[in-house]
mmCIF file of C-alpha atoms in Angstrom:
data_model
loop_
_atom_site.group_PDB
_atom_site.id
_atom_site.type_symbol
_atom_site.label_atom_id
_atom_site.label_comp_id
_atom_site.label_asym_id
_atom_site.label_seq_id
_atom_site.Cartn_x
_atom_site.Cartn_y
_atom_site.Cartn_z
ATOM 1 C CA UNK A 1 70.272 264.169 66.431
ATOM 2 C CA UNK A 2 69.609 262.250 69.635
ATOM 3 C CA UNK A 3 72.063 259.540 70.147
ATOM 4 C CA UNK A 4 72.890 256.752 72.530
ATOM 5 C CA UNK A 5 76.483 255.496 73.266
ATOM 6 C CA UNK A 6 77.799 252.023 73.423
ATOM 7 C CA UNK A 7 79.592 252.657 76.688
ATOM 8 C CA UNK A 8 76.617 252.425 78.954
ATOM 9 C CA UNK A 9 76.966 250.816 82.384
ATOM 10 C CA UNK A 10 76.413 247.218 82.424
ATOM 11 C CA UNK A 11 73.591 245.954 84.611
ATOM 12 C CA UNK A 12 73.895 242.807 86.551
ATOM 13 C CA UNK A 13 72.660 239.709 84.895
ATOM 14 C CA UNK A 14 73.395 236.014 84.625
ATOM 15 C CA UNK A 15 77.043 236.682 83.737
ATOM 16 C CA UNK A 16 79.343 238.906 85.737
ATOM 17 C CA UNK A 17 81.471 241.477 84.057
ATOM 18 C CA UNK A 18 84.703 239.498 84.979
ATOM 19 C CA UNK A 19 83.253 236.298 83.596
ATOM 20 C CA UNK A 20 81.939 238.085 80.462
ATOM 21 C CA UNK A 21 85.437 239.555 79.850
ATOM 22 C CA UNK A 22 87.005 236.093 80.127
ATOM 23 C CA UNK A 23 84.481 234.547 77.803
ATOM 24 C CA UNK A 24 84.885 237.353 75.297
ATOM 25 C CA UNK A 25 88.631 236.812 75.137
ATOM 26 C CA UNK A 26 88.241 232.989 74.762
ATOM 27 C CA UNK A 27 85.498 233.367 72.093
ATOM 28 C CA UNK A 28 87.651 235.951 70.300
ATOM 29 C CA UNK A 29 90.491 233.408 69.983
ATOM 30 C CA UNK A 30 88.161 230.806 68.670
ATOM 31 C CA UNK A 31 86.608 233.159 66.245
ATOM 32 C CA UNK A 32 90.174 234.204 64.944
ATOM 33 C CA UNK A 33 91.179 230.593 64.458
ATOM 34 C CA UNK A 34 87.946 229.704 62.570
ATOM 35 C CA UNK A 35 88.277 232.949 60.458
ATOM 36 C CA UNK A 36 91.939 232.211 59.545
ATOM 37 C CA UNK A 37 91.127 228.699 58.494
ATOM 38 C CA UNK A 38 88.275 230.128 56.450
ATOM 39 C CA UNK A 39 90.519 232.753 54.807
ATOM 40 C CA UNK A 40 93.101 230.300 53.747
ATOM 41 C CA UNK A 41 90.654 227.571 52.547
ATOM 42 C CA UNK A 42 88.586 230.009 50.542
ATOM 43 C CA UNK A 43 91.582 231.452 48.868
ATOM 44 C CA UNK A 44 92.595 227.928 47.805
ATOM 45 C CA UNK A 45 88.981 227.322 46.619
ATOM 46 C CA UNK A 46 88.841 230.543 44.555
ATOM 47 C CA UNK A 47 92.106 229.842 42.899
ATOM 48 C CA UNK A 48 91.096 226.306 42.203
ATOM 49 C CA UNK A 49 87.803 227.184 40.538
ATOM 50 C CA UNK A 50 89.522 229.834 38.382
ATOM 51 C CA UNK A 51 92.003 227.123 37.306
ATOM 52 C CA UNK A 52 89.104 224.683 36.635
ATOM 53 C CA UNK A 53 87.555 227.299 34.350
ATOM 54 C CA UNK A 54 84.223 229.172 34.669
ATOM 55 C CA UNK A 55 82.326 227.781 31.725
ATOM 56 C CA UNK A 56 79.219 226.656 33.549
ATOM 57 C CA UNK A 57 76.841 228.307 35.843
ATOM 58 C CA UNK A 58 77.329 225.894 38.810
ATOM 59 C CA UNK A 59 81.050 226.717 38.913
ATOM 60 C CA UNK A 60 80.357 230.459 38.791
ATOM 61 C CA UNK A 61 77.853 230.128 41.499
ATOM 62 C CA UNK A 62 80.257 228.205 43.676
ATOM 63 C CA UNK A 63 82.958 230.759 42.977
ATOM 64 C CA UNK A 64 80.559 233.585 44.121
ATOM 65 C CA UNK A 65 79.791 231.625 47.279
ATOM 66 C CA UNK A 66 83.535 231.332 47.961
ATOM 67 C CA UNK A 67 84.202 235.009 47.370
ATOM 68 C CA UNK A 68 81.335 235.871 49.840
ATOM 69 C CA UNK A 69 82.716 233.394 52.342
ATOM 70 C CA UNK A 70 86.176 234.889 51.879
ATOM 71 C CA UNK A 71 84.877 238.326 52.660
ATOM 72 C CA UNK A 72 82.941 237.034 55.666
ATOM 73 C CA UNK A 73 85.958 235.301 57.128
ATOM 74 C CA UNK A 74 88.286 238.242 56.488
ATOM 75 C CA UNK A 75 85.818 240.393 58.486
ATOM 76 C CA UNK A 76 85.760 237.678 61.075
ATOM 77 C CA UNK A 77 89.526 238.151 61.563
ATOM 78 C CA UNK A 78 88.978 241.968 62.127
ATOM 79 C CA UNK A 79 86.007 241.462 64.365
ATOM 80 C CA UNK A 80 87.854 238.874 66.536
ATOM 81 C CA UNK A 81 90.958 241.096 66.793
ATOM 82 C CA UNK A 82 88.934 244.134 67.846
ATOM 83 C CA UNK A 83 87.204 241.994 70.411
ATOM 84 C CA UNK A 84 90.589 240.896 71.825
ATOM 85 C CA UNK A 85 91.785 244.545 71.975
ATOM 86 C CA UNK A 86 88.609 245.579 73.778
ATOM 87 C CA UNK A 87 88.930 242.818 76.252
ATOM 88 C CA UNK A 88 92.616 243.645 76.784
ATOM 89 C CA UNK A 89 91.798 247.271 77.313
ATOM 90 C CA UNK A 90 89.055 246.362 79.909
ATOM 91 C CA UNK A 91 91.191 243.892 81.729
ATOM 92 C CA UNK A 92 94.366 245.869 82.013
ATOM 93 C CA UNK A 93 92.984 249.376 82.103
ATOM 94 C CA UNK A 94 94.867 250.587 79.037
ATOM 95 C CA UNK A 95 94.018 254.253 78.313
ATOM 96 C CA UNK A 96 96.294 255.273 75.388
ATOM 97 C CA UNK A 97 94.186 253.820 72.450
ATOM 98 C CA UNK A 98 93.132 256.711 70.154
ATOM 99 C CA UNK A 99 90.012 254.831 68.867
ATOM 100 C CA UNK A 100 87.516 253.019 70.990
ATOM 101 C CA UNK A 101 87.872 249.282 70.091
ATOM 102 C CA UNK A 102 84.104 248.902 69.911
ATOM 103 C CA UNK A 103 83.979 251.183 66.865
ATOM 104 C CA UNK A 104 85.697 248.466 64.852
ATOM 105 C CA UNK A 105 83.733 245.698 66.560
ATOM 106 C CA UNK A 106 80.288 247.208 65.776
ATOM 107 C CA UNK A 107 81.096 248.289 62.239
ATOM 108 C CA UNK A 108 82.840 245.056 61.351
ATOM 109 C CA UNK A 109 80.046 242.920 62.795
ATOM 110 C CA UNK A 110 77.556 244.663 60.424
ATOM 111 C CA UNK A 111 79.786 244.224 57.381
ATOM 112 C CA UNK A 112 79.965 240.475 58.362
ATOM 113 C CA UNK A 113 76.280 240.285 58.166
ATOM 114 C CA UNK A 114 76.334 241.814 54.628
ATOM 115 C CA UNK A 115 78.607 238.981 53.469
ATOM 116 C CA UNK A 116 76.735 236.304 55.383
ATOM 117 C CA UNK A 117 73.461 237.582 53.792
ATOM 118 C CA UNK A 118 75.075 237.051 50.363
ATOM 119 C CA UNK A 119 76.155 233.635 51.387
ATOM 120 C CA UNK A 120 72.594 232.762 52.424
ATOM 121 C CA UNK A 121 71.229 233.871 49.135
ATOM 122 C CA UNK A 122 73.832 232.074 47.012
ATOM 123 C CA UNK A 123 73.339 228.794 48.971
ATOM 124 C CA UNK A 124 69.557 228.937 48.535
ATOM 125 C CA UNK A 125 70.107 229.749 44.845
ATOM 126 C CA UNK A 126 72.378 226.692 44.497
ATOM 127 C CA UNK A 127 69.934 224.443 46.279
ATOM 128 C CA UNK A 128 67.011 225.583 44.018
ATOM 129 C CA UNK A 129 69.117 225.363 40.789
ATOM 130 C CA UNK A 130 70.454 221.836 41.485
ATOM 131 C CA UNK A 131 67.135 220.683 42.713
ATOM 132 C CA UNK A 132 65.346 221.849 39.529
ATOM 133 C CA UNK A 133 68.055 220.287 37.318
ATOM 134 C CA UNK A 134 67.713 216.983 39.154
ATOM 135 C CA UNK A 135 63.890 216.806 39.305
ATOM 136 C CA UNK A 136 63.345 218.146 35.643
ATOM 137 C CA UNK A 137 66.692 217.665 33.809
ATOM 138 C CA UNK A 138 65.309 217.952 30.357
ATOM 139 C CA UNK A 139 63.732 221.382 31.129
ATOM 140 C CA UNK A 140 66.261 223.063 33.451
ATOM 141 C CA UNK A 141 69.631 221.336 32.675
ATOM 142 C CA UNK A 142 70.641 224.274 30.378
ATOM 143 C CA UNK A 143 68.564 226.916 32.026
ATOM 144 C CA UNK A 144 71.115 228.059 34.660
ATOM 145 C CA UNK A 145 73.713 229.415 32.241
ATOM 146 C CA UNK A 146 76.937 231.226 33.122
ATOM 147 C CA UNK A 147 75.462 234.553 32.197
ATOM 148 C CA UNK A 148 72.275 234.077 34.230
ATOM 149 C CA UNK A 149 74.210 232.878 37.287
ATOM 150 C CA UNK A 150 76.499 235.977 37.082
ATOM 151 C CA UNK A 151 73.405 238.226 36.937
ATOM 152 C CA UNK A 152 71.848 236.365 39.964
ATOM 153 C CA UNK A 153 75.158 236.872 41.921
ATOM 154 C CA UNK A 154 75.280 240.658 41.136
ATOM 155 C CA UNK A 155 71.629 240.991 42.268
ATOM 156 C CA UNK A 156 72.379 239.101 45.498
ATOM 157 C CA UNK A 157 75.350 241.302 46.175
ATOM 158 C CA UNK A 158 73.340 244.576 45.643
ATOM 159 C CA UNK A 159 70.515 243.362 47.820
ATOM 160 C CA UNK A 160 72.958 242.366 50.651
ATOM 161 C CA UNK A 161 74.518 245.767 50.690
ATOM 162 C CA UNK A 162 71.292 247.796 50.279
ATOM 163 C CA UNK A 163 69.649 245.832 53.147
ATOM 164 C CA UNK A 164 72.124 247.233 55.679
ATOM 165 C CA UNK A 165 72.283 250.844 54.458
ATOM 166 C CA UNK A 166 69.500 251.778 56.949
ATOM 167 C CA UNK A 167 71.544 250.376 59.755
ATOM 168 C CA UNK A 168 74.771 252.172 58.826
ATOM 169 C CA UNK A 169 72.908 255.398 58.375
ATOM 170 C CA UNK A 170 71.938 255.422 62.067
ATOM 171 C CA UNK A 171 75.485 254.953 63.489
ATOM 172 C CA UNK A 172 78.888 256.662 63.275
ATOM 173 C CA UNK A 173 81.792 258.015 65.102
ATOM 174 C CA UNK A 174 82.553 261.094 67.166
ATOM 175 C CA UNK A 175 85.624 262.635 68.788
ATOM 176 C CA UNK A 176 84.816 263.275 72.411
ATOM 177 C CA UNK A 177 85.465 262.309 76.013
ATOM 178 C CA UNK A 178 85.305 258.535 76.694
ATOM 179 C CA UNK A 179 84.385 257.994 80.464
ATOM 180 C CA UNK A 180 85.886 254.629 80.431
ATOM 181 C CA UNK A 181 89.340 255.722 79.918
ATOM 182 C CA UNK A 182 88.943 259.337 80.993
ATOM 183 C CA UNK A 183 90.348 260.850 77.696
ATOM 184 C CA UNK A 184 89.156 262.247 74.502
ATOM 185 C CA UNK A 185 89.169 259.885 71.526
ATOM 186 C CA UNK A 186 87.074 258.567 68.724
ATOM 187 C CA UNK A 187 84.063 256.738 70.084
ATOM 188 C CA UNK A 188 80.955 255.144 68.676
ATOM 189 C CA UNK A 189 77.545 256.796 68.599
ATOM 190 C CA UNK A 190 74.240 255.405 67.540
ATOM 191 C CA UNK A 191 70.884 257.270 66.989
ATOM 192 C CA UNK A 192 68.021 256.798 69.249
ATOM 193 C CA UNK A 193 66.162 254.736 66.597
ATOM 194 C CA UNK A 194 69.108 252.639 65.498
ATOM 195 C CA UNK A 195 68.056 249.758 67.760
ATOM 196 C CA UNK A 196 64.571 249.684 66.129
ATOM 197 C CA UNK A 197 66.063 249.947 62.708
ATOM 198 C CA UNK A 198 68.462 246.971 63.506
ATOM 199 C CA UNK A 199 65.609 244.960 64.917
ATOM 200 C CA UNK A 200 63.598 245.448 61.717
ATOM 201 C CA UNK A 201 66.446 244.484 59.473
ATOM 202 C CA UNK A 202 67.251 241.409 61.653
ATOM 203 C CA UNK A 203 63.621 240.366 61.457
ATOM 204 C CA UNK A 204 63.618 240.534 57.779
ATOM 205 C CA UNK A 205 67.005 238.721 57.421
ATOM 206 C CA UNK A 206 66.931 236.047 60.159
ATOM 207 C CA UNK A 207 63.224 235.474 60.833
ATOM 208 C CA UNK A 208 61.462 236.023 57.460
ATOM 209 C CA UNK A 209 64.217 235.326 54.913
ATOM 210 C CA UNK A 210 66.116 232.941 57.225
ATOM 211 C CA UNK A 211 63.102 230.792 57.879
ATOM 212 C CA UNK A 212 61.963 230.866 54.292
ATOM 213 C CA UNK A 213 65.400 230.039 52.921
ATOM 214 C CA UNK A 214 65.867 227.217 55.460
ATOM 215 C CA UNK A 215 62.421 225.804 54.424
ATOM 216 C CA UNK A 216 63.296 225.952 50.843
ATOM 217 C CA UNK A 217 66.668 224.405 51.240
ATOM 218 C CA UNK A 218 65.189 221.637 53.372
ATOM 219 C CA UNK A 219 62.637 220.808 50.698
ATOM 220 C CA UNK A 220 65.252 220.924 47.946
ATOM 221 C CA UNK A 221 67.558 218.569 49.959
ATOM 222 C CA UNK A 222 64.561 216.074 50.451
ATOM 223 C CA UNK A 223 63.837 216.250 46.624
ATOM 224 C CA UNK A 224 67.521 215.828 45.743
ATOM 225 C CA UNK A 225 67.908 212.886 48.085
ATOM 226 C CA UNK A 226 64.878 211.229 46.567
ATOM 227 C CA UNK A 227 66.175 211.572 43.000
ATOM 228 C CA UNK A 228 69.710 210.705 44.168
ATOM 229 C CA UNK A 229 68.538 207.355 45.537
ATOM 230 C CA UNK A 230 66.565 206.629 42.332
ATOM 231 C CA UNK A 231 69.528 207.508 40.045
ATOM 232 C CA UNK A 232 72.059 205.370 42.145
ATOM 233 C CA UNK A 233 69.600 202.461 41.993
ATOM 234 C CA UNK A 234 69.101 202.837 38.273
ATOM 235 C CA UNK A 235 72.745 203.183 37.613
ATOM 236 C CA UNK A 236 73.759 200.185 39.586
ATOM 237 C CA UNK A 237 71.106 198.180 37.646
ATOM 238 C CA UNK A 238 72.213 199.640 34.342
ATOM 239 C CA UNK A 239 75.871 199.119 34.883
ATOM 240 C CA UNK A 240 75.246 195.461 36.010
ATOM 241 C CA UNK A 241 73.364 194.809 32.772
ATOM 242 C CA UNK A 242 75.402 196.720 30.139
ATOM 243 C CA UNK A 243 78.751 197.188 31.832
ATOM 244 C CA UNK A 244 78.694 201.007 31.215
ATOM 245 C CA UNK A 245 76.663 204.201 32.112
ATOM 246 C CA UNK A 246 75.375 205.094 28.646
ATOM 247 C CA UNK A 247 71.737 204.567 29.525
ATOM 248 C CA UNK A 248 71.945 207.188 32.228
ATOM 249 C CA UNK A 249 71.837 210.058 29.586
ATOM 250 C CA UNK A 250 68.942 208.592 27.603
ATOM 251 C CA UNK A 251 66.878 207.964 30.668
ATOM 252 C CA UNK A 252 67.413 211.322 32.253
ATOM 253 C CA UNK A 253 69.075 209.737 35.253
ATOM 254 C CA UNK A 254 72.161 211.323 36.725
ATOM 255 C CA UNK A 255 75.623 210.197 35.508
ATOM 256 C CA UNK A 256 78.465 209.514 37.974
ATOM 257 C CA UNK A 257 79.798 213.001 37.784
ATOM 258 C CA UNK A 258 76.448 214.503 38.210
ATOM 259 C CA UNK A 259 75.763 212.342 41.217
ATOM 260 C CA UNK A 260 78.818 213.707 42.979
ATOM 261 C CA UNK A 261 77.774 217.282 42.090
ATOM 262 C CA UNK A 262 74.410 216.699 43.732
ATOM 263 C CA UNK A 263 75.948 215.329 46.781
ATOM 264 C CA UNK A 264 78.325 218.207 46.953
ATOM 265 C CA UNK A 265 75.469 220.772 46.973
ATOM 266 C CA UNK A 266 73.418 218.639 49.441
ATOM 267 C CA UNK A 267 76.308 218.577 51.893
ATOM 268 C CA UNK A 268 76.874 222.360 51.484
ATOM 269 C CA UNK A 269 73.144 222.937 52.148
ATOM 270 C CA UNK A 270 73.054 220.688 55.167
ATOM 271 C CA UNK A 271 76.131 222.348 56.802
ATOM 272 C CA UNK A 272 74.538 225.807 56.146
ATOM 273 C CA UNK A 273 71.218 224.685 57.766
ATOM 274 C CA UNK A 274 72.760 223.283 60.856
ATOM 275 C CA UNK A 275 74.918 226.366 61.425
ATOM 276 C CA UNK A 276 71.904 228.630 60.869
ATOM 277 C CA UNK A 277 69.749 226.998 63.525
ATOM 278 C CA UNK A 278 71.482 228.667 66.569
ATOM 279 C CA UNK A 279 71.133 232.101 64.785
ATOM 280 C CA UNK A 280 67.352 231.652 64.388
ATOM 281 C CA UNK A 281 67.085 230.547 68.130
ATOM 282 C CA UNK A 282 69.098 233.538 69.070
ATOM 283 C CA UNK A 283 66.898 235.935 67.116
ATOM 284 C CA UNK A 284 63.687 234.413 68.552
ATOM 285 C CA UNK A 285 65.000 234.632 72.086
ATOM 286 C CA UNK A 286 65.987 238.284 71.559
ATOM 287 C CA UNK A 287 62.327 239.041 70.759
ATOM 288 C CA UNK A 288 60.903 236.921 73.635
ATOM 289 C CA UNK A 289 63.228 238.282 76.355
ATOM 290 C CA UNK A 290 63.085 242.024 76.839
ATOM 291 C CA UNK A 291 66.213 242.091 79.104
ATOM 292 C CA UNK A 292 68.271 240.452 76.313
ATOM 293 C CA UNK A 293 69.987 243.334 74.608
ATOM 294 C CA UNK A 294 72.543 246.208 74.823
ATOM 295 C CA UNK A 295 72.310 248.118 78.000
ATOM 296 C CA UNK A 296 69.846 245.718 79.566
ATOM 297 C CA UNK A 297 70.048 243.168 82.416
ATOM 298 C CA UNK A 298 71.297 240.280 80.170
ATOM 299 C CA UNK A 299 73.687 242.429 78.075
ATOM 300 C CA UNK A 300 76.709 240.271 78.936
ATOM 301 C CA UNK A 301 74.820 237.125 77.849
ATOM 302 C CA UNK A 302 73.643 238.925 74.763
ATOM 303 C CA UNK A 303 77.214 239.901 73.667
ATOM 304 C CA UNK A 304 78.722 236.475 74.189
ATOM 305 C CA UNK A 305 75.915 234.426 72.621
ATOM 306 C CA UNK A 306 76.165 236.875 69.674
ATOM 307 C CA UNK A 307 79.835 236.093 69.379
ATOM 308 C CA UNK A 308 79.037 232.275 69.548
ATOM 309 C CA UNK A 309 76.519 232.714 66.793
ATOM 310 C CA UNK A 310 79.089 234.470 64.546
ATOM 311 C CA UNK A 311 81.541 231.650 65.162
ATOM 312 C CA UNK A 312 78.979 228.989 64.011
ATOM 313 C CA UNK A 313 78.289 231.174 60.970
ATOM 314 C CA UNK A 314 82.012 231.424 60.276
ATOM 315 C CA UNK A 315 82.221 227.721 60.628
ATOM 316 C CA UNK A 316 79.742 227.271 57.706
ATOM 317 C CA UNK A 317 82.009 229.537 55.580
ATOM 318 C CA UNK A 318 85.180 227.794 56.584
ATOM 319 C CA UNK A 319 84.201 224.188 56.016
ATOM 320 C CA UNK A 320 83.451 224.174 52.288
ATOM 321 C CA UNK A 321 86.903 223.103 51.284
ATOM 322 C CA UNK A 322 86.644 219.422 52.411
ATOM 323 C CA UNK A 323 83.301 219.244 50.651
ATOM 324 C CA UNK A 324 84.698 220.254 47.248
ATOM 325 C CA UNK A 325 87.828 218.083 47.925
ATOM 326 C CA UNK A 326 85.976 214.918 48.473
ATOM 327 C CA UNK A 327 83.147 215.328 46.013
ATOM 328 C CA UNK A 328 84.887 216.895 43.003
ATOM 329 C CA UNK A 329 87.731 214.942 41.441
ATOM 330 C CA UNK A 330 88.878 217.801 39.211
ATOM 331 C CA UNK A 331 88.956 220.106 42.202
ATOM 332 C CA UNK A 332 90.933 217.577 44.176
ATOM 333 C CA UNK A 333 93.535 217.254 41.285
ATOM 334 C CA UNK A 334 93.912 221.073 40.956
ATOM 335 C CA UNK A 335 93.679 222.511 44.473
ATOM 336 C CA UNK A 336 97.241 221.814 45.480
ATOM 337 C CA UNK A 337 98.834 221.992 42.057
ATOM 338 C CA UNK A 338 101.308 224.800 41.407
ATOM 339 C CA UNK A 339 100.510 227.283 38.665
ATOM 340 C CA UNK A 340 102.984 225.575 36.387
ATOM 341 C CA UNK A 341 101.160 222.153 36.677
ATOM 342 C CA UNK A 342 97.617 223.508 36.193
ATOM 343 C CA UNK A 343 97.674 223.357 32.472
ATOM 344 C CA UNK A 344 98.992 219.734 32.482
ATOM 345 C CA UNK A 345 96.204 218.676 34.861
ATOM 346 C CA UNK A 346 93.604 220.346 32.690
ATOM 347 C CA UNK A 347 94.911 218.687 29.532
ATOM 348 C CA UNK A 348 94.528 215.206 30.991
#
């Protein structure tokens, strides 16, 4: 099979090799910090959701989102560490590593995308589900059951993995001489069509699906915001007249707890959309500029903007904890409770 290797000479571009190495090291530290925060926060989130109980579809979906985010941030730790090792090797001329650091970088980067794809699908699903429950509560309030949401999560996981099988089938490792360090070790190889396969998958994920998902989420947020304002206005008037919220249920308007749940999903969707915008711009620029890619004139810029894009995606997965904490009182009461106190809090 014809193959191309990652260790191709870097052509001159906007960023010199020395500056690119410095940027790579700095971005790797930032990526590692964000990833560690995401790992810790998502572990707390998963533990808290399990303690809250998984009796409804929304909680199950949020748990699935947190599991996907946890996998993404764990891979972010591996990716940032391999970037640091690669930078360290290039800067100090280390020649005794048995495996080329780029092997871990490239493979981990693609595994990251699998988890991120699942996160995108679950976020879109949450936006649609909550939007339908808000806009047509009597028809869809009991539609998104626990079993249906679990089935949806399984489908999303399978689609995410299957979509990257073509990419992994066109890459692998070989034990041969590495010209960079002048020794024989395990190096990365990629088939001659791997770049085309990767471009096709990226187009489907970030241009087609990314744009469609962003549009769907944007519309859902607008609809939720509209009904949110109406429910808040109705609830304030109702409370002022009767002194309670009993009219909310009979009118189909959102109760206080439901209002917080809608706000929670809205904030999650907004954070996701903001963090996705640089990824879409990056993908469009890659198709517009022929020199923006591996082995091309703007390779150094390509690598570092790619790392910056991943950092923003990791930020999306690492910032859900404060959303749950401020918009969910039960989550807030359980998230820092030790296991012995969880039952007491649930019984209140």
